[in-house]
mmCIF file with all atom_site columns, C-alpha atoms in Angstrom:
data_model
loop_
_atom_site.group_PDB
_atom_site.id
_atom_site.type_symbol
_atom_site.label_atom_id
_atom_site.label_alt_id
_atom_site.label_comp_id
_atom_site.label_asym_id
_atom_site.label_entity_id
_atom_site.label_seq_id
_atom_site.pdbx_PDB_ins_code
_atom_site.Cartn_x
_atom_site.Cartn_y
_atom_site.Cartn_z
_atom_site.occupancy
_atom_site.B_iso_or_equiv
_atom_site.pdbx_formal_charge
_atom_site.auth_seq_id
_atom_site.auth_comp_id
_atom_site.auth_asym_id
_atom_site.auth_atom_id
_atom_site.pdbx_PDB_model_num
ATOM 1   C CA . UNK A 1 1   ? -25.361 15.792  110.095 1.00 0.00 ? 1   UNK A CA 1
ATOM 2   C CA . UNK A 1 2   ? -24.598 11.926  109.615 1.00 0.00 ? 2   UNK A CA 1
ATOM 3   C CA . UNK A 1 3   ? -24.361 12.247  105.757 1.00 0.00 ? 3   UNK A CA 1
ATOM 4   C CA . UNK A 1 4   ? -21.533 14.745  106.151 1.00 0.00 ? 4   UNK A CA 1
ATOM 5   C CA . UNK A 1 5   ? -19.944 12.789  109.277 1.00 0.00 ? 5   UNK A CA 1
ATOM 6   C CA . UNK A 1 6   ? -19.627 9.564   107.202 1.00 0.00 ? 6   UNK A CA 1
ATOM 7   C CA . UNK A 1 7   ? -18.058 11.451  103.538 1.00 0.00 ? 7   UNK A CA 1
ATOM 8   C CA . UNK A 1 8   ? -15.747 13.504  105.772 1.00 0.00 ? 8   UNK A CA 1
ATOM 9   C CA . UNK A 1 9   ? -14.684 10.491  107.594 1.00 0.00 ? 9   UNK A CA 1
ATOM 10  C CA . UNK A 1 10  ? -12.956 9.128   103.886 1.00 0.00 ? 10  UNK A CA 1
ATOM 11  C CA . UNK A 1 11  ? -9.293  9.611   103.830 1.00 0.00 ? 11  UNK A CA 1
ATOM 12  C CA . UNK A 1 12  ? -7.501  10.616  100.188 1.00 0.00 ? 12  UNK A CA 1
ATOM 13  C CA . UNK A 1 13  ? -4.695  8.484   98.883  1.00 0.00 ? 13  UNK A CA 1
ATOM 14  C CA . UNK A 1 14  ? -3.177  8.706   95.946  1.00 0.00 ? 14  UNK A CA 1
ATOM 15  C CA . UNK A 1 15  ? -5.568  11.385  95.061  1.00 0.00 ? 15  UNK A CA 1
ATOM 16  C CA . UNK A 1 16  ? -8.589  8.928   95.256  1.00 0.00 ? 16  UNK A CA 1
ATOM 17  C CA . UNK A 1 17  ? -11.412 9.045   98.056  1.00 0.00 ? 17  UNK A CA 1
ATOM 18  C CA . UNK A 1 18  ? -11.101 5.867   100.264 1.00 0.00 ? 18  UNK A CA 1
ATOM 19  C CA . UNK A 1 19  ? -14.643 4.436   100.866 1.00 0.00 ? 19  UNK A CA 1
ATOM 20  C CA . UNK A 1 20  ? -15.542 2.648   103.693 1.00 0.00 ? 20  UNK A CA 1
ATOM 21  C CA . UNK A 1 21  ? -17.399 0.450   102.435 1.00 0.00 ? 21  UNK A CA 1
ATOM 22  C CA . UNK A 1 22  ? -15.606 -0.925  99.603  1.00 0.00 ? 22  UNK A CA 1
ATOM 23  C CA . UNK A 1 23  ? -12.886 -3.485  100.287 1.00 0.00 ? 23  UNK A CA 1
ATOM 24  C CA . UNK A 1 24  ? -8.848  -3.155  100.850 1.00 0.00 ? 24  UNK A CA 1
ATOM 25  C CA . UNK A 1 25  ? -8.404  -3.998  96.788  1.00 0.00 ? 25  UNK A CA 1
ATOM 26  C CA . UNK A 1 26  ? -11.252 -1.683  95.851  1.00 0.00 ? 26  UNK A CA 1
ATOM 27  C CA . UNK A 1 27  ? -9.858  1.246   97.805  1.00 0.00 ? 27  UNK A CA 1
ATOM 28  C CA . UNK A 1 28  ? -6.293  0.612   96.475  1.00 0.00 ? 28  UNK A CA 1
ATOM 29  C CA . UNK A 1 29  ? -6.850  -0.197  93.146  1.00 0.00 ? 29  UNK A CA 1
ATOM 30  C CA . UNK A 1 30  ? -7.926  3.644   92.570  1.00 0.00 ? 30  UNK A CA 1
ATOM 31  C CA . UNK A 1 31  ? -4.586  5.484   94.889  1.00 0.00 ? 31  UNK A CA 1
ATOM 32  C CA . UNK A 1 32  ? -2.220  6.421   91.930  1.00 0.00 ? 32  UNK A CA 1
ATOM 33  C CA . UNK A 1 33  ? 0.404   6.495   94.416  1.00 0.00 ? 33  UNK A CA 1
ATOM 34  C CA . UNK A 1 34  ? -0.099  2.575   95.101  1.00 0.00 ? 34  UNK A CA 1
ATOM 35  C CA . UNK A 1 35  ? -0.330  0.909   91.516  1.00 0.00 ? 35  UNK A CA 1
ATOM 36  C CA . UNK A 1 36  ? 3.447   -0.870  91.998  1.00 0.00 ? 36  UNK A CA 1
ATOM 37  C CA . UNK A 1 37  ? 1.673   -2.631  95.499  1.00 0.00 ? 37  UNK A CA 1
ATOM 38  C CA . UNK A 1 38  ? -1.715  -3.005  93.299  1.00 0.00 ? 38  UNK A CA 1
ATOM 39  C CA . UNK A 1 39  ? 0.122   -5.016  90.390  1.00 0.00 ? 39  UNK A CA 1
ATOM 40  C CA . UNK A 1 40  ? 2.208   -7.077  92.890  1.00 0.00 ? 40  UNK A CA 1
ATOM 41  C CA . UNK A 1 41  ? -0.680  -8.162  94.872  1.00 0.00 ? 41  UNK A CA 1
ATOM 42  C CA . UNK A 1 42  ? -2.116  -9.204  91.182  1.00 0.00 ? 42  UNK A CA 1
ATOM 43  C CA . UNK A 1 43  ? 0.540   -11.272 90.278  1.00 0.00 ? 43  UNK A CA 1
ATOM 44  C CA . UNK A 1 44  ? 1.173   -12.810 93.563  1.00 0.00 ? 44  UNK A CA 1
ATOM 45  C CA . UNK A 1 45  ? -2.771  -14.141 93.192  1.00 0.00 ? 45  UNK A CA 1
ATOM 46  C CA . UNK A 1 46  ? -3.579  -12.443 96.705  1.00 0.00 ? 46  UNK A CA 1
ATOM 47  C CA . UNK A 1 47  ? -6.351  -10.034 95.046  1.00 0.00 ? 47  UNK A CA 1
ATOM 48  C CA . UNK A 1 48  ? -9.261  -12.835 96.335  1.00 0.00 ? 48  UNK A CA 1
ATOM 49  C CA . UNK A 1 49  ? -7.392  -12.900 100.265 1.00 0.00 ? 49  UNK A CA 1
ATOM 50  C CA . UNK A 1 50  ? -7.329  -9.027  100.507 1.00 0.00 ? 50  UNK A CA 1
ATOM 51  C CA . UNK A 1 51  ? -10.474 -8.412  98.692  1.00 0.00 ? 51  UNK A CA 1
ATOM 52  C CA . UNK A 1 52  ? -11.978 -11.259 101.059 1.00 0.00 ? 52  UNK A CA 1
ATOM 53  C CA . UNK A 1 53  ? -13.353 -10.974 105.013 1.00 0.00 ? 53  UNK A CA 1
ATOM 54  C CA . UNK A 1 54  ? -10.925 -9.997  106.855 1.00 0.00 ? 54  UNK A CA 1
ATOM 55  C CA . UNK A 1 55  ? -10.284 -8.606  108.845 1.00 0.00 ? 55  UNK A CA 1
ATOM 56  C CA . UNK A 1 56  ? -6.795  -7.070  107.539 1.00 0.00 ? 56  UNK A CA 1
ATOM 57  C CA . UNK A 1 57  ? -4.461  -4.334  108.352 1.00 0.00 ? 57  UNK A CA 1
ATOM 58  C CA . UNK A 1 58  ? -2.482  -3.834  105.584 1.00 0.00 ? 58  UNK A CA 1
ATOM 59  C CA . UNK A 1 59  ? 0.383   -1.370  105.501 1.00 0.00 ? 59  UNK A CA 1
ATOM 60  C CA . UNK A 1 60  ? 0.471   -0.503  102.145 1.00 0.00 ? 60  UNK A CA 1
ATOM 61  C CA . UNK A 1 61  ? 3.833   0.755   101.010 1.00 0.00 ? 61  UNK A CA 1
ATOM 62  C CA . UNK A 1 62  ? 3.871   3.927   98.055  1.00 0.00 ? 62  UNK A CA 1
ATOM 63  C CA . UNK A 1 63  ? 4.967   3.630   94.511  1.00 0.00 ? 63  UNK A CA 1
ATOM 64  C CA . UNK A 1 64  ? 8.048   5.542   95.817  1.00 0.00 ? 64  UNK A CA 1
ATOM 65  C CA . UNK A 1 65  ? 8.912   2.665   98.774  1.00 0.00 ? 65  UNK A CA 1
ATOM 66  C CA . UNK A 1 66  ? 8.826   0.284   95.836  1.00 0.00 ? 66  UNK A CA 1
ATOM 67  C CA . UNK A 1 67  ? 10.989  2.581   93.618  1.00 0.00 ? 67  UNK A CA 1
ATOM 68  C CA . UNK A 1 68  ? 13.321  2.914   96.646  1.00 0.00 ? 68  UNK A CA 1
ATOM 69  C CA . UNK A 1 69  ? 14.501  -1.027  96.511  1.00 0.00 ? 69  UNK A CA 1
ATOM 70  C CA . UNK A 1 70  ? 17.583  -1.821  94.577  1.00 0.00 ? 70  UNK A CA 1
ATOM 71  C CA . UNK A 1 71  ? 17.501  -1.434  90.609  1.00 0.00 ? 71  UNK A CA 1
ATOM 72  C CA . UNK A 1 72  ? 15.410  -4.250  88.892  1.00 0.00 ? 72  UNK A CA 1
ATOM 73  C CA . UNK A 1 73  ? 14.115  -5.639  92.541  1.00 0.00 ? 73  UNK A CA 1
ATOM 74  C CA . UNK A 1 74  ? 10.477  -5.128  91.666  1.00 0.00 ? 74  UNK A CA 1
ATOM 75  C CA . UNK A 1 75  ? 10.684  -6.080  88.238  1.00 0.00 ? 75  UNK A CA 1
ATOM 76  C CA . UNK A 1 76  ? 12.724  -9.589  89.407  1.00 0.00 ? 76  UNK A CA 1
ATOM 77  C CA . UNK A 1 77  ? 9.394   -9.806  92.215  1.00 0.00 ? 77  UNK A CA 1
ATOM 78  C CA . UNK A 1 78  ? 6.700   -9.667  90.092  1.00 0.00 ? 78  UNK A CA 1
ATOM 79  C CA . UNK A 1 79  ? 8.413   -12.739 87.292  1.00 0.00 ? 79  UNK A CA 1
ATOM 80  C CA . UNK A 1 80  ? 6.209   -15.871 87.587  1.00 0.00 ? 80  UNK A CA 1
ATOM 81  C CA . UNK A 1 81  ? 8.904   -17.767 88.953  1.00 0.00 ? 81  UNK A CA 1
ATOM 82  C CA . UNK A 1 82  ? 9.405   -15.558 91.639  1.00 0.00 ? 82  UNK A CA 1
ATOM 83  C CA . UNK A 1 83  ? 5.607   -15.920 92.918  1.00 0.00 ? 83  UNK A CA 1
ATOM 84  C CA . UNK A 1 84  ? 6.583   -17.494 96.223  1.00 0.00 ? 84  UNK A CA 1
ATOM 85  C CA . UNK A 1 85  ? 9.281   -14.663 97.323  1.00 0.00 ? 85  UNK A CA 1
ATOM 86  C CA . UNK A 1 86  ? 6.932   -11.661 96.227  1.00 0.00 ? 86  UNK A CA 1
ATOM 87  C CA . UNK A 1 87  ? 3.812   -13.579 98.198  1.00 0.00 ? 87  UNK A CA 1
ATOM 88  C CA . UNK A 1 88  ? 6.311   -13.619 101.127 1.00 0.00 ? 88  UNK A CA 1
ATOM 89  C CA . UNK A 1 89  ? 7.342   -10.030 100.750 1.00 0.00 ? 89  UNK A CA 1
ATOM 90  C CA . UNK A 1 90  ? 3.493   -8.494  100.108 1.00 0.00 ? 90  UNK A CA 1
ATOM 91  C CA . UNK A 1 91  ? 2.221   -11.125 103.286 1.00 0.00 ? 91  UNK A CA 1
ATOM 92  C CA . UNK A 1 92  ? 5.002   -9.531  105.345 1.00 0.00 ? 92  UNK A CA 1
ATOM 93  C CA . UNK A 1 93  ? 2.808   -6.457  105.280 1.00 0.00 ? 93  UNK A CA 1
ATOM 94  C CA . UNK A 1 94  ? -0.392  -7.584  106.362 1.00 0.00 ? 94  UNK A CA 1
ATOM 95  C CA . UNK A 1 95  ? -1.708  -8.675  109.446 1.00 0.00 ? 95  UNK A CA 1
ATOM 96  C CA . UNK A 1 96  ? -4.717  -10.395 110.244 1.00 0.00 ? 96  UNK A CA 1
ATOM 97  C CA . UNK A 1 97  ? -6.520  -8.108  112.630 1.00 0.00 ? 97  UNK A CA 1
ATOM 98  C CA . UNK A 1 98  ? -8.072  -4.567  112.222 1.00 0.00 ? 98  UNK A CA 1
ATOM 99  C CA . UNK A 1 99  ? -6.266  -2.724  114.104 1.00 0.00 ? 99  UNK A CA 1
ATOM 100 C CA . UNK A 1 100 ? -6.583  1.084   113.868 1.00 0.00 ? 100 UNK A CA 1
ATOM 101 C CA . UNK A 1 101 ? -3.523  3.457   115.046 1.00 0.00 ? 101 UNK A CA 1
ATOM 102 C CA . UNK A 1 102 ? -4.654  4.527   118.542 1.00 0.00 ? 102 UNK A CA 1
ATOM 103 C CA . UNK A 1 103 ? -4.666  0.674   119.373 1.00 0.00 ? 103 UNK A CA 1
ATOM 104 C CA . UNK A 1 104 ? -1.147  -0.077  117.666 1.00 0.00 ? 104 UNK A CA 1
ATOM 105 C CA . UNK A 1 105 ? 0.147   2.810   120.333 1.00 0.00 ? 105 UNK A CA 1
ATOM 106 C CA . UNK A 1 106 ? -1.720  1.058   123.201 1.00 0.00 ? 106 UNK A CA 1
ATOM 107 C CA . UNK A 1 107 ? 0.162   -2.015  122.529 1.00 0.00 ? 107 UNK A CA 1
ATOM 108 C CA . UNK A 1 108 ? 3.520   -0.220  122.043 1.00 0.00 ? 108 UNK A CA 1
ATOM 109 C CA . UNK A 1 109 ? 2.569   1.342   125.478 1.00 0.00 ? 109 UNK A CA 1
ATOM 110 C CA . UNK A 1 110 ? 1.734   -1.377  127.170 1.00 0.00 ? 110 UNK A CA 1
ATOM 111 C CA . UNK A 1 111 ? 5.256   -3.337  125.583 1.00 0.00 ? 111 UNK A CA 1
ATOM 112 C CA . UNK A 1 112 ? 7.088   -0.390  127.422 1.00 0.00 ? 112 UNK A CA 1
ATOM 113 C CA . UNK A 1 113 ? 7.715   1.177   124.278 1.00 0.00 ? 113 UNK A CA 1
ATOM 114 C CA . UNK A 1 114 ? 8.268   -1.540  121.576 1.00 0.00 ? 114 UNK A CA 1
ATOM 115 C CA . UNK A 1 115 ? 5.514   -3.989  120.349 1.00 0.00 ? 115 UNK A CA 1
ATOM 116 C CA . UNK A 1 116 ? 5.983   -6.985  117.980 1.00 0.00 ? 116 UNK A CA 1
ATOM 117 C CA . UNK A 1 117 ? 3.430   -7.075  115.147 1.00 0.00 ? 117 UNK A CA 1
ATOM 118 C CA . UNK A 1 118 ? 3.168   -11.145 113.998 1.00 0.00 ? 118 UNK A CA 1
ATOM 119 C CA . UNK A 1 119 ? 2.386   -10.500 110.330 1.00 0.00 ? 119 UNK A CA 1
ATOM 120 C CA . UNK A 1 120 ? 0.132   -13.543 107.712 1.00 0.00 ? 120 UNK A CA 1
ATOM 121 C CA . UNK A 1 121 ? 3.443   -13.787 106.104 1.00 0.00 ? 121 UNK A CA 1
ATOM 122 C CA . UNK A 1 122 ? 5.473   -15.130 109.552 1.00 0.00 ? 122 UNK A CA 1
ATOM 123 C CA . UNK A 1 123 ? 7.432   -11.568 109.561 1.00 0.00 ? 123 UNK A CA 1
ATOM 124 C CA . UNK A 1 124 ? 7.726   -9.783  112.623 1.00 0.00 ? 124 UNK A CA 1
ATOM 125 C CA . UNK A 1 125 ? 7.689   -6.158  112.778 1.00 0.00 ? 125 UNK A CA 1
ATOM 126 C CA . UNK A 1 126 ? 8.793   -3.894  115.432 1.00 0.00 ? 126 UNK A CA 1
ATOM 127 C CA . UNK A 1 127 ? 6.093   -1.313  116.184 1.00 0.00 ? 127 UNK A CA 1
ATOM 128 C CA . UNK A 1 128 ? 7.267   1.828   117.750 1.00 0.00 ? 128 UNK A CA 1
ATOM 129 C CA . UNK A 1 129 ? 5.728   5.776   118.468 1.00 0.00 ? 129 UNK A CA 1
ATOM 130 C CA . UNK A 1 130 ? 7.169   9.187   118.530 1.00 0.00 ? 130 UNK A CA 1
ATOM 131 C CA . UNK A 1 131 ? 5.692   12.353  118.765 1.00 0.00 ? 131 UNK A CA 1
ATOM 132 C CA . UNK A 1 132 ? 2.199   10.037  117.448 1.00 0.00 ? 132 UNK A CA 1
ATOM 133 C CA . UNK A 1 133 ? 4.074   8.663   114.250 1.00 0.00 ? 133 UNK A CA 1
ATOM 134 C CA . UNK A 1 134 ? 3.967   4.659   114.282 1.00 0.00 ? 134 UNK A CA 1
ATOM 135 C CA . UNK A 1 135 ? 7.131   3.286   112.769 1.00 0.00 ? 135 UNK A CA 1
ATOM 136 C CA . UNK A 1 136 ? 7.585   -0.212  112.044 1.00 0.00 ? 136 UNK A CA 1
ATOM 137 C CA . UNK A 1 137 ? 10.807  -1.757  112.008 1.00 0.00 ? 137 UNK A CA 1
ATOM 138 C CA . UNK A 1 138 ? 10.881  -5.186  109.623 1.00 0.00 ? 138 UNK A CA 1
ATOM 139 C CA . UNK A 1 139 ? 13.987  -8.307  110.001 1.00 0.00 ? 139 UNK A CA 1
ATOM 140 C CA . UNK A 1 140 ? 16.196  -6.496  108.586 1.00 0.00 ? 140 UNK A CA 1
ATOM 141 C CA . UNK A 1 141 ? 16.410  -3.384  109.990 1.00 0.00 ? 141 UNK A CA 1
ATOM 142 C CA . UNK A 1 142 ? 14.332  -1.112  107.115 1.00 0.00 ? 142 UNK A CA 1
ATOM 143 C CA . UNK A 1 143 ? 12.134  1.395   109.043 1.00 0.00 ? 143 UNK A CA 1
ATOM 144 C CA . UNK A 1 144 ? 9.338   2.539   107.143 1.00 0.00 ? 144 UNK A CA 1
ATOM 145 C CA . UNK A 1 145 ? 6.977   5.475   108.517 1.00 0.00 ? 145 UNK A CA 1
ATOM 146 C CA . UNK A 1 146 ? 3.214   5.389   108.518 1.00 0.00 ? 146 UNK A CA 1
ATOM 147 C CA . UNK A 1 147 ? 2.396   8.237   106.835 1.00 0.00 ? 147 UNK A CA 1
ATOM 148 C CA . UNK A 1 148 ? -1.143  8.222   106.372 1.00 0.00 ? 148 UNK A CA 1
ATOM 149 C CA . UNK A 1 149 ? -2.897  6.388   108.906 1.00 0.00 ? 149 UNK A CA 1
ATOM 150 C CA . UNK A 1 150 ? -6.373  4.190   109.474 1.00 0.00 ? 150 UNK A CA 1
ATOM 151 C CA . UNK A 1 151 ? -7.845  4.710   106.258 1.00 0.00 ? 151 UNK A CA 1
ATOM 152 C CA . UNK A 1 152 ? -11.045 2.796   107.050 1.00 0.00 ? 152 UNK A CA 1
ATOM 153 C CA . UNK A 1 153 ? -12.485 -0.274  104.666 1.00 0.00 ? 153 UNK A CA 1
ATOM 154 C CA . UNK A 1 154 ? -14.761 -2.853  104.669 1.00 0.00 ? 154 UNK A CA 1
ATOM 155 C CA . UNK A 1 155 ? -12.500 -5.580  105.350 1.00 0.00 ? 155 UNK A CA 1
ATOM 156 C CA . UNK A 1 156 ? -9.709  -3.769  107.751 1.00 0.00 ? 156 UNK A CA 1
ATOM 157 C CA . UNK A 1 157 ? -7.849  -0.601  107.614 1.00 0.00 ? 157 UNK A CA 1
ATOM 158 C CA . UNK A 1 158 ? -4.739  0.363   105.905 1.00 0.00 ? 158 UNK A CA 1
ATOM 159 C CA . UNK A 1 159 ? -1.981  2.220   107.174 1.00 0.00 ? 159 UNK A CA 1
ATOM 160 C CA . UNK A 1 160 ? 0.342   3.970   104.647 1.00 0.00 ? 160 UNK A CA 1
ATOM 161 C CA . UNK A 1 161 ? 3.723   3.544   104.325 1.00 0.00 ? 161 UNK A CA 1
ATOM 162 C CA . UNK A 1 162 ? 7.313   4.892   102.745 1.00 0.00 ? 162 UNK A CA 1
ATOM 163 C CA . UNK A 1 163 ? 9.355   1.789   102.659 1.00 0.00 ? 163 UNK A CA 1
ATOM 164 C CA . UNK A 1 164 ? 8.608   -1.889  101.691 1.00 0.00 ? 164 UNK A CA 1
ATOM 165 C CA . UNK A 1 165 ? 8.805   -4.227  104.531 1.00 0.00 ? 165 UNK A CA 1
ATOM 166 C CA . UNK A 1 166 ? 11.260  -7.251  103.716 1.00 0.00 ? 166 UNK A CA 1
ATOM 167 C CA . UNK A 1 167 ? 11.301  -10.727 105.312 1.00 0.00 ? 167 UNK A CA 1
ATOM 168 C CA . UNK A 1 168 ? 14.587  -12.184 106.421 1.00 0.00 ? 168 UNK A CA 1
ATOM 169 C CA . UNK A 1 169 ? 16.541  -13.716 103.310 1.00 0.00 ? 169 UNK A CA 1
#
């Protein structure tokens, strides 16, 4: 049944359905577990870039990555006059291709092991595999794990995360 093939084909996050056809902001503007990313992306004015074209992969890091980072970090991020660091930080987790999880491990396969992902924001991440869990590895040396993976949208994908990504200082 195609009906059925397409519905069961949404992912859950943050106890929303993820539609396919709505765009990267749409989707994450309803995952409880991503309203921290949601209201950084807000007040970094990139709500028109990730709600645009695409295509994106965004890995999208959990209110608990965010609550993770050193007292007050988020709350300095998201002060006006901190605009250009937090558009750093939140462009350090996008990159400007769709690219789904079975071709992230190709390219880690076919970098024996180890591929650089070139992120918007300049970052480079280190994409590795294990046992079929991507990890990505930012400038610093933070690991975060993908935990839920190609959640389909109409722009891109995004990939799940437990840690926010951070650009070299």
């Amino acid at each position: 049944m195609a009906g059925t093939s397409t519905f069961a084909a949404n992912s859950k996050v943050g106890g929303a359905a993820m539609f396919e056809d709505k765009n990267i902001v749409e989707n994450a503007s309803q995952s409880k577990d991503h309203t921290t990313l949601v209201a950084a992306v807000k007040a970094a004015g990139l709500v028109d870039t990730l709600a645009g074209k695409g295509p994106f992969t965004v890995f999208a890091p959990t209110n608990e990555a965010f609550a993770a980072l050193p007292k007050g970090t988020v709350d300095t991020l998201l002060k006006p006059e901190n605009k250009a660091q937090l558009t750093k930080v939140l462009t350090c987790h996008v990159v400007a291709a769709d690219a789904m999880s079975a071709a992230i491990e190709k390219m880690i396969m076919d970098d024996n092991g180890t591929h650089d992902v070139k992120t918007v924001g300049g970052c480079v991440l280190k994409a590795k595999s294990s046992m079929g869990k991507i990890t990505l590895t930012d400038e610093n040396g933070n690991v975060a794990n993908v935990t839920i993976a190609d959640v389909k949208q109409s722009n891109g994908v995004i990939h799940v995360i437990d840690k926010v990504l951070l650009p070299k200082m």
